[in-house]
């Protein structure tokens, strides 16, 4: 029967690097962390994970689906509208019980939407002892959760107030599980590092090919199409986020998402885009002149920013311990020095120079990167990083239209690469396959002299 057919979500070009056993190891580590968090008098813990719900753009027209990263991290399941519950006693020897709540599709639903993975397929990564339909969730939790239970969940701030309130009344304590998962998620296993290398390489190839096809395109939308085409034909499942494709002064709107304005041949364009592959994402920004030829002002500002970017890569590589907050301070110093030399910043007072650099680049130099583009938001950027932590390095410069130095007004640039702390010391550049050098960019576009 159709419904029993297995639908394996395997990307033939870039198969998943995560072996089934790794999901179990992640759960073990999480349970171990949470055992330290239970309060006196509590006798067991229950972790309640809610998966992403299918959402609709119009009746019967679903949005592209992406599983919640924390949910997928613990059980590997990429089906919409599921719940996953882990129950565990507090003794050293206590073995957890895993429960999956997911609805099988009817024959009619299968006819329209295709078959779901089989129970056996789900079991490989989620290793549950019971599979129940989602309408049994509350009934089951009624039995499982009592006043001696510490509940950890990802249900806060979701559209499911009912579940959140239910857990609050039933359990002895209810805490967010997010930070504990992120403490694990921020440090990548070797398999996850390979996943990051895959997706960053894919993202870099996509960006390079887009640039080589973008000479004299007339509208930002065409670049969006090129990104989709170049990414998907290489195996990207979707773009990692709505890309920023901003010609001319629109690049000064840091999260400009319209991507539909006409491009003039005298403009530069900023493209911030990533790929999504096997649950991991890349995040790359490049800037280039639409005509393939830089004006003097465009090129000199670009080179001033590129200098900062390259200094930052070297600085991070040589740091005893990488710390994103220190990298951020270093970015502001470098921007101030580089922009002064260019004549974009006129002050000679060191404090004022930093202040002006912060005005030109109002964002941080880094964020963690992994299963989400702004990954592990609860993990501080003011900590020494161990090996296998991936993050971005992305200095920018956005010159307002009323900036005192006329020639650079309205130019917006960011140069963003993905890196990871390496076990052999220093950092590994994961997006090396996309050029930054202005002449190499011209070579890609076929306009280098
Ligand atoms: Mn970024």
Coordinates of C-alpha atoms and ligand atoms in Angstrom, one line a residue:
X1 CA 0.0 0.0 0.0
X2 CA 1.1 3.5 -0.8
X3 CA 1.1 4.7 2.8
X4 CA 3.5 2.1 3.9
X5 CA 6.1 2.9 1.3
X6 CA 9.2 4.4 2.7
X7 CA 10.1 7.9 1.6
X8 CA 13.8 8.4 2.4
X9 CA 14.8 12.0 2.5
X10 CA 18.3 11.5 1.1
X11 CA 20.0 14.0 -0.9
X12 CA 21.9 12.1 -3.5
X13 CA 24.5 14.9 -4.0
X14 CA 25.3 15.6 -0.3
X15 CA 24.0 12.8 1.9
X16 CA 23.5 13.5 5.7
X17 CA 26.7 13.1 7.7
X18 CA 24.9 12.3 11.0
X19 CA 24.8 8.6 11.8
X20 CA 21.7 7.4 13.6
X21 CA 23.5 6.7 16.9
X22 CA 24.5 10.3 17.2
X23 CA 20.9 11.3 18.0
X24 CA 21.0 9.0 21.0
X25 CA 24.3 10.5 22.2
X26 CA 22.8 14.0 22.0
X27 CA 19.9 12.9 24.1
X28 CA 22.1 11.2 26.6
X29 CA 24.2 14.4 27.0
X30 CA 21.1 16.5 27.4
X31 CA 19.6 14.3 30.1
X32 CA 22.9 14.4 31.9
X33 CA 23.0 18.2 31.8
X34 CA 19.4 18.5 33.0
X35 CA 19.8 16.1 35.9
X36 CA 21.9 18.8 37.5
X37 CA 19.1 21.3 37.2
X38 CA 16.3 19.4 39.0
X39 CA 15.0 20.9 42.3
X40 CA 14.9 19.2 45.7
X41 CA 11.9 16.9 46.0
X42 CA 11.7 16.2 42.3
X43 CA 11.8 12.5 41.4
X44 CA 11.9 12.5 37.6
X45 CA 12.3 14.7 34.6
X46 CA 10.2 15.0 31.5
X47 CA 11.4 16.8 28.3
X48 CA 8.6 17.9 26.1
X49 CA 9.7 18.9 22.6
X50 CA 7.3 20.4 20.1
X51 CA 8.1 20.2 16.4
X52 CA 7.4 22.9 13.8
X53 CA 3.8 23.1 12.7
X54 CA 2.9 23.2 9.0
X55 CA 1.8 26.8 8.2
X56 CA -0.2 28.0 5.3
X57 CA 0.2 31.0 3.0
X58 CA -3.4 30.5 1.6
X59 CA -6.0 27.8 2.0
X60 CA -4.4 24.4 1.1
X61 CA -1.1 26.2 0.1
X62 CA 1.6 25.4 2.7
X63 CA 4.7 27.4 3.3
X64 CA 8.0 25.6 2.7
X65 CA 8.5 23.5 5.8
X66 CA 11.5 23.5 8.0
X67 CA 11.7 21.5 11.2
X68 CA 12.7 23.3 14.4
X69 CA 16.4 22.8 14.8
X70 CA 16.3 21.8 18.5
X71 CA 13.6 19.2 17.7
X72 CA 15.5 17.8 14.8
X73 CA 18.8 17.8 16.8
X74 CA 17.3 15.4 19.4
X75 CA 15.5 13.0 17.1
X76 CA 16.3 13.6 13.4
X77 CA 12.6 13.8 12.5
X78 CA 11.7 16.2 9.7
X79 CA 7.9 15.6 9.5
X80 CA 5.6 18.5 10.4
X81 CA 3.3 18.6 13.5
X82 CA 5.0 16.1 15.8
X83 CA 5.8 16.1 19.5
X84 CA 8.6 14.2 21.2
X85 CA 8.7 13.4 24.9
X86 CA 11.6 12.0 27.0
X87 CA 10.9 10.7 30.5
X88 CA 13.8 9.8 32.8
X89 CA 14.3 9.0 36.4
X90 CA 17.1 10.8 38.3
X91 CA 19.3 7.9 39.3
X92 CA 22.6 7.4 37.5
X93 CA 21.3 4.1 36.1
X94 CA 17.9 5.4 35.0
X95 CA 17.2 4.7 31.3
X96 CA 15.0 7.2 29.5
X97 CA 11.8 6.4 27.7
X98 CA 11.2 8.2 24.5
X99 CA 7.7 8.8 23.1
X100 CA 6.9 10.1 19.6
X101 CA 3.6 11.8 18.8
X102 CA 2.9 12.0 15.1
X103 CA -0.1 11.4 12.8
X104 CA 0.0 8.8 10.1
X105 CA -1.5 10.1 6.8
X106 CA -4.8 8.7 5.6
X107 CA -4.9 7.2 2.1
X108 CA -6.6 10.3 0.9
X109 CA -3.9 12.6 2.4
X110 CA -1.2 10.3 1.0
X111 CA -2.7 10.7 -2.4
X112 CA -2.3 14.5 -2.2
X113 CA 0.8 14.9 -0.1
X114 CA 2.7 11.7 -0.6
X115 CA 3.7 9.1 2.0
X116 CA 5.4 9.9 5.3
X117 CA 8.6 8.0 6.3
X118 CA 7.7 4.6 7.8
X119 CA 7.7 4.0 11.6
X120 CA 10.9 2.0 11.2
X121 CA 12.5 5.0 9.5
X122 CA 11.5 7.3 12.3
X123 CA 12.7 4.8 14.9
X124 CA 16.2 4.8 13.6
X125 CA 16.9 8.3 14.8
X126 CA 14.2 8.9 17.4
X127 CA 14.4 5.5 19.1
X128 CA 11.0 5.7 20.7
X129 CA 9.2 3.0 22.6
X130 CA 5.8 4.2 21.6
X131 CA 4.3 6.0 18.6
X132 CA 0.9 7.7 19.2
X133 CA -1.3 10.2 17.3
X134 CA -0.8 13.8 18.4
X135 CA -4.3 13.9 20.0
X136 CA -3.1 11.5 22.6
X137 CA -0.4 13.9 23.9
X138 CA -2.3 15.5 26.7
X139 CA -3.8 12.2 27.8
X140 CA -0.3 10.7 28.0
X141 CA 1.2 13.7 29.8
X142 CA -1.6 13.5 32.4
X143 CA -0.2 10.1 33.3
X144 CA 3.5 10.9 33.0
X145 CA 3.7 14.3 34.6
X146 CA 3.0 14.8 38.3
X147 CA 4.0 17.1 41.2
X148 CA 7.3 15.3 41.6
X149 CA 8.3 16.1 38.0
X150 CA 10.7 18.6 36.6
X151 CA 9.5 19.5 33.1
X152 CA 11.8 21.0 30.5
X153 CA 10.2 22.1 27.3
X154 CA 10.5 24.2 24.2
X155 CA 6.9 25.1 24.3
X156 CA 7.2 28.7 25.6
X157 CA 6.5 31.6 23.2
X158 CA 4.9 29.1 20.8
X159 CA 1.3 29.2 19.5
X160 CA 0.5 26.5 21.9
X161 CA -0.5 28.3 25.1
X162 CA -2.7 25.4 26.1
X163 CA 0.2 22.9 26.4
X164 CA 2.4 25.5 28.2
X165 CA -0.4 26.2 30.7
X166 CA -1.1 22.5 31.1
X167 CA 2.5 21.7 31.9
X168 CA 2.7 24.6 34.4
X169 CA -0.2 23.3 36.4
X170 CA 0.8 19.7 36.3
X171 CA 4.5 19.8 37.0
X172 CA 6.5 20.8 40.0
X173 CA 8.6 23.1 37.8
X174 CA 8.7 24.0 34.2
X175 CA 11.8 25.4 32.6
X176 CA 13.0 26.2 29.1
X177 CA 15.2 23.5 27.5
X178 CA 16.5 25.9 24.9
X179 CA 19.7 27.0 26.5
X180 CA 20.7 23.5 27.5
X181 CA 20.3 22.2 23.9
X182 CA 22.2 25.2 22.7
X183 CA 25.1 24.5 25.0
X184 CA 25.5 21.2 23.2
X185 CA 24.6 22.5 19.8
X186 CA 27.2 25.2 19.8
X187 CA 30.1 22.7 19.9
X188 CA 29.9 20.6 16.8
X189 CA 30.8 16.9 16.6
X190 CA 33.2 15.8 13.9
X191 CA 30.1 14.7 11.8
X192 CA 28.5 18.1 12.3
X193 CA 31.7 19.8 11.3
X194 CA 31.6 17.7 8.0
X195 CA 28.0 18.9 7.7
X196 CA 29.1 22.5 8.0
X197 CA 31.9 22.0 5.5
X198 CA 29.4 20.6 3.0
X199 CA 26.8 23.4 3.4
X200 CA 29.4 26.1 3.4
X201 CA 31.1 24.7 0.4
X202 CA 27.7 24.5 -1.3
X203 CA 26.9 28.1 -0.3
X204 CA 30.3 29.3 -1.6
X205 CA 29.8 27.5 -5.0
X206 CA 26.3 29.0 -5.2
X207 CA 27.5 32.5 -4.5
X208 CA 30.4 32.3 -7.0
X209 CA 28.2 30.9 -9.8
X210 CA 25.6 33.6 -9.1
X211 CA 28.2 36.3 -9.4
X212 CA 29.5 34.9 -12.6
X213 CA 26.0 35.1 -14.1
X214 CA 25.0 38.5 -12.6
X215 CA 26.7 41.0 -14.9
X216 CA 24.3 43.7 -16.0
X217 CA 21.2 42.0 -14.6
X218 CA 18.3 44.6 -14.5
X219 CA 16.6 43.7 -11.3
X220 CA 17.4 42.3 -7.8
X221 CA 14.8 39.6 -8.4
X222 CA 17.0 38.1 -11.2
X223 CA 19.8 37.6 -8.6
X224 CA 17.3 35.9 -6.3
X225 CA 16.5 33.5 -9.2
X226 CA 20.1 32.9 -9.9
X227 CA 20.7 32.0 -6.2
X228 CA 17.8 29.6 -6.2
X229 CA 19.0 28.0 -9.5
X230 CA 22.6 27.7 -8.6
X231 CA 21.9 26.5 -5.1
X232 CA 19.2 24.0 -5.9
X233 CA 20.8 22.4 -8.9
X234 CA 23.8 21.6 -6.7
X235 CA 21.5 20.0 -4.0
X236 CA 20.5 22.8 -1.6
X237 CA 17.2 22.0 -0.1
X238 CA 16.2 25.7 0.1
X239 CA 17.8 29.1 0.7
X240 CA 18.8 29.3 4.4
X241 CA 16.8 32.5 4.8
X242 CA 15.2 35.1 2.5
X243 CA 18.4 36.6 0.9
X244 CA 19.3 40.2 1.2
X245 CA 19.8 41.4 -2.4
X246 CA 20.3 45.2 -2.3
X247 CA 21.5 47.4 -5.1
X248 CA 23.0 50.9 -4.3
X249 CA 21.7 52.7 -1.2
X250 CA 19.2 49.9 -0.4
X251 CA 22.2 48.0 1.0
X252 CA 22.2 50.4 3.9
X253 CA 19.0 48.8 5.1
X254 CA 20.7 45.9 6.8
X255 CA 17.7 43.5 6.6
X256 CA 16.4 44.7 3.2
X257 CA 14.3 41.8 2.0
X258 CA 12.2 43.2 -0.9
X259 CA 14.8 42.1 -3.6
X260 CA 12.6 43.5 -6.4
X261 CA 14.1 46.9 -7.3
X262 CA 15.7 47.7 -10.6
X263 CA 19.5 47.8 -10.7
X264 CA 21.4 50.5 -12.4
X265 CA 24.7 49.7 -14.1
X266 CA 26.6 52.2 -12.0
X267 CA 25.5 50.5 -8.7
X268 CA 27.1 47.9 -6.6
X269 CA 24.9 45.2 -5.1
X270 CA 25.2 43.5 -1.7
X271 CA 24.0 39.8 -1.7
X272 CA 23.7 38.0 1.7
X273 CA 22.5 34.4 1.1
X274 CA 23.0 30.9 2.4
X275 CA 22.0 27.3 1.6
X276 CA 20.2 24.8 3.8
X277 CA 21.4 21.2 3.6
X278 CA 20.6 18.3 5.9
X279 CA 19.6 20.7 8.7
X280 CA 22.7 22.9 8.6
X281 CA 23.1 26.3 7.0
X282 CA 25.7 28.6 5.4
X283 CA 25.6 32.5 5.5
X284 CA 27.7 34.4 3.0
X285 CA 27.8 38.0 1.9
X286 CA 29.5 39.4 -1.1
X287 CA 29.3 42.8 -2.9
X288 CA 30.1 43.5 -6.5
X289 CA 29.5 46.1 -9.3
X290 CA 26.6 45.3 -11.5
X291 CA 28.5 46.3 -14.6
X292 CA 31.6 44.3 -13.6
X293 CA 33.5 47.6 -13.3
X294 CA 34.1 49.4 -10.0
X295 CA 34.1 53.2 -9.8
X296 CA 37.1 54.6 -7.9
X297 CA 35.1 55.4 -4.8
X298 CA 33.4 52.0 -4.8
X299 CA 36.7 50.2 -5.2
X300 CA 38.6 52.2 -2.6
X301 CA 35.9 51.7 0.0
X302 CA 35.6 48.0 -0.8
X303 CA 39.4 47.6 -0.4
X304 CA 39.3 49.4 2.9
X305 CA 36.6 47.0 4.2
X306 CA 38.4 43.9 2.7
X307 CA 41.5 44.9 4.5
X308 CA 39.5 44.8 7.8
X309 CA 38.0 41.5 6.9
X310 CA 41.3 39.9 6.2
X311 CA 42.9 41.3 9.3
X312 CA 40.1 39.8 11.3
X313 CA 40.6 36.4 9.8
X314 CA 44.3 36.5 10.7
X315 CA 43.5 37.9 14.1
X316 CA 40.9 35.2 14.9
X317 CA 43.3 32.5 13.5
X318 CA 46.1 33.7 15.9
X319 CA 44.0 34.3 19.0
X320 CA 45.0 32.1 22.0
X321 CA 41.3 31.4 22.5
X322 CA 38.7 32.8 20.1
X323 CA 36.1 35.1 21.8
X324 CA 33.5 36.8 19.6
X325 CA 33.3 39.9 21.9
X326 CA 37.1 40.4 21.5
X327 CA 36.7 40.0 17.7
X328 CA 34.0 42.7 17.8
X329 CA 36.2 45.2 19.6
X330 CA 39.0 44.4 17.1
X331 CA 36.7 45.0 14.2
X332 CA 35.8 48.5 15.5
X333 CA 39.5 49.4 15.9
X334 CA 40.3 48.1 12.4
X335 CA 37.3 49.9 10.8
X336 CA 38.3 53.2 12.5
X337 CA 41.9 52.9 11.3
X338 CA 41.1 51.7 7.8
X339 CA 38.3 54.3 7.2
X340 CA 40.6 57.1 8.6
X341 CA 43.2 56.2 6.1
X342 CA 40.6 56.2 3.3
X343 CA 39.4 59.7 4.4
X344 CA 35.9 58.4 5.2
X345 CA 36.4 59.2 8.9
X346 CA 37.9 62.7 9.5
X347 CA 38.5 62.7 13.3
X348 CA 41.9 62.0 14.9
X349 CA 40.5 61.5 18.4
X350 CA 40.7 57.7 19.0
X351 CA 37.4 57.6 20.9
X352 CA 35.5 59.6 18.3
X353 CA 37.0 57.4 15.6
X354 CA 35.6 54.3 17.2
X355 CA 32.3 56.0 17.7
X356 CA 32.2 56.9 13.9
X357 CA 33.2 53.4 13.0
X358 CA 30.2 52.1 15.1
X359 CA 28.0 54.5 13.2
X360 CA 29.1 53.2 9.9
X361 CA 28.8 49.5 11.0
X362 CA 26.0 49.2 13.6
X363 CA 26.1 45.4 13.9
X364 CA 28.3 42.8 15.6
X365 CA 31.1 41.1 13.7
X366 CA 29.9 37.6 14.4
X367 CA 27.1 35.2 15.3
X368 CA 27.2 31.5 15.8
X369 CA 26.2 29.4 12.8
X370 CA 24.9 25.9 12.6
X371 CA 21.5 24.4 12.3
X372 CA 20.0 28.0 12.4
X373 CA 21.5 31.0 10.8
X374 CA 21.5 33.0 14.0
X375 CA 22.4 29.8 15.9
X376 CA 22.5 29.4 19.7
X377 CA 21.2 32.8 20.5
X378 CA 21.3 32.1 24.3
X379 CA 25.0 31.3 24.2
X380 CA 27.1 34.3 25.2
X381 CA 29.5 35.9 22.7
X382 CA 31.8 36.8 25.6
X383 CA 33.2 33.3 26.2
X384 CA 36.4 31.5 25.1
X385 CA 35.5 29.1 22.4
X386 CA 36.6 25.5 22.3
X387 CA 37.3 23.7 19.0
X388 CA 34.5 22.9 16.5
X389 CA 32.4 26.1 17.1
X390 CA 31.3 27.6 13.8
X391 CA 30.5 31.3 13.4
X392 CA 30.5 34.2 10.9
X393 CA 33.0 37.0 10.4
X394 CA 31.2 39.9 8.8
X395 CA 32.5 43.5 9.0
X396 CA 30.3 46.0 7.2
X397 CA 30.1 49.6 6.2
X398 CA 26.9 51.5 5.4
X399 CA 27.5 55.1 4.4
X400 CA 24.4 57.3 5.0
X401 CA 23.3 59.8 2.4
X402 CA 24.1 62.7 4.8
X403 CA 27.6 61.5 5.7
X404 CA 30.1 64.4 5.6
X405 CA 32.4 62.8 3.0
X406 CA 30.4 63.1 -0.2
X407 CA 32.1 60.6 -2.5
X408 CA 31.1 57.5 -0.5
X409 CA 27.5 58.4 0.3
X410 CA 25.0 55.7 -0.3
X411 CA 27.5 52.8 -0.6
X412 CA 26.7 49.8 1.6
X413 CA 29.0 46.7 1.9
X414 CA 29.4 43.7 4.0
X415 CA 31.9 40.9 3.5
X416 CA 30.8 37.7 5.4
X417 CA 32.5 34.4 5.6
X418 CA 31.9 31.3 7.7
X419 CA 34.6 29.9 9.9
X420 CA 35.1 27.3 12.7
X421 CA 37.5 27.0 15.5
X422 CA 39.8 24.1 14.7
X423 CA 41.1 21.3 16.9
X424 CA 44.6 21.9 15.6
X425 CA 44.4 25.5 16.7
X426 CA 43.3 28.6 14.8
X427 CA 40.3 28.8 12.6
X428 CA 39.2 27.0 9.5
X429 CA 37.7 29.1 6.7
X430 CA 34.7 27.1 5.5
X431 CA 33.7 29.4 2.6
X432 CA 37.0 29.7 0.9
X433 CA 35.5 28.7 -2.4
X434 CA 34.0 32.2 -3.0
X435 CA 36.4 35.0 -3.9
X436 CA 36.6 38.3 -2.0
X437 CA 39.4 40.0 -4.0
X438 CA 37.9 42.7 -6.2
X439 CA 39.9 41.5 -9.3
X440 CA 38.9 37.9 -8.7
X441 CA 35.3 39.0 -8.5
X442 CA 35.8 40.7 -11.9
X443 CA 37.4 37.6 -13.3
X444 CA 34.3 35.7 -12.3
X445 CA 32.2 38.3 -14.1
X446 CA 34.4 38.2 -17.1
X447 CA 35.3 41.9 -16.8
X448 CA 38.9 41.8 -15.5
X449 CA 41.3 43.7 -17.7
Ligands
LIG1 MN1 25.3 36.6 9.1

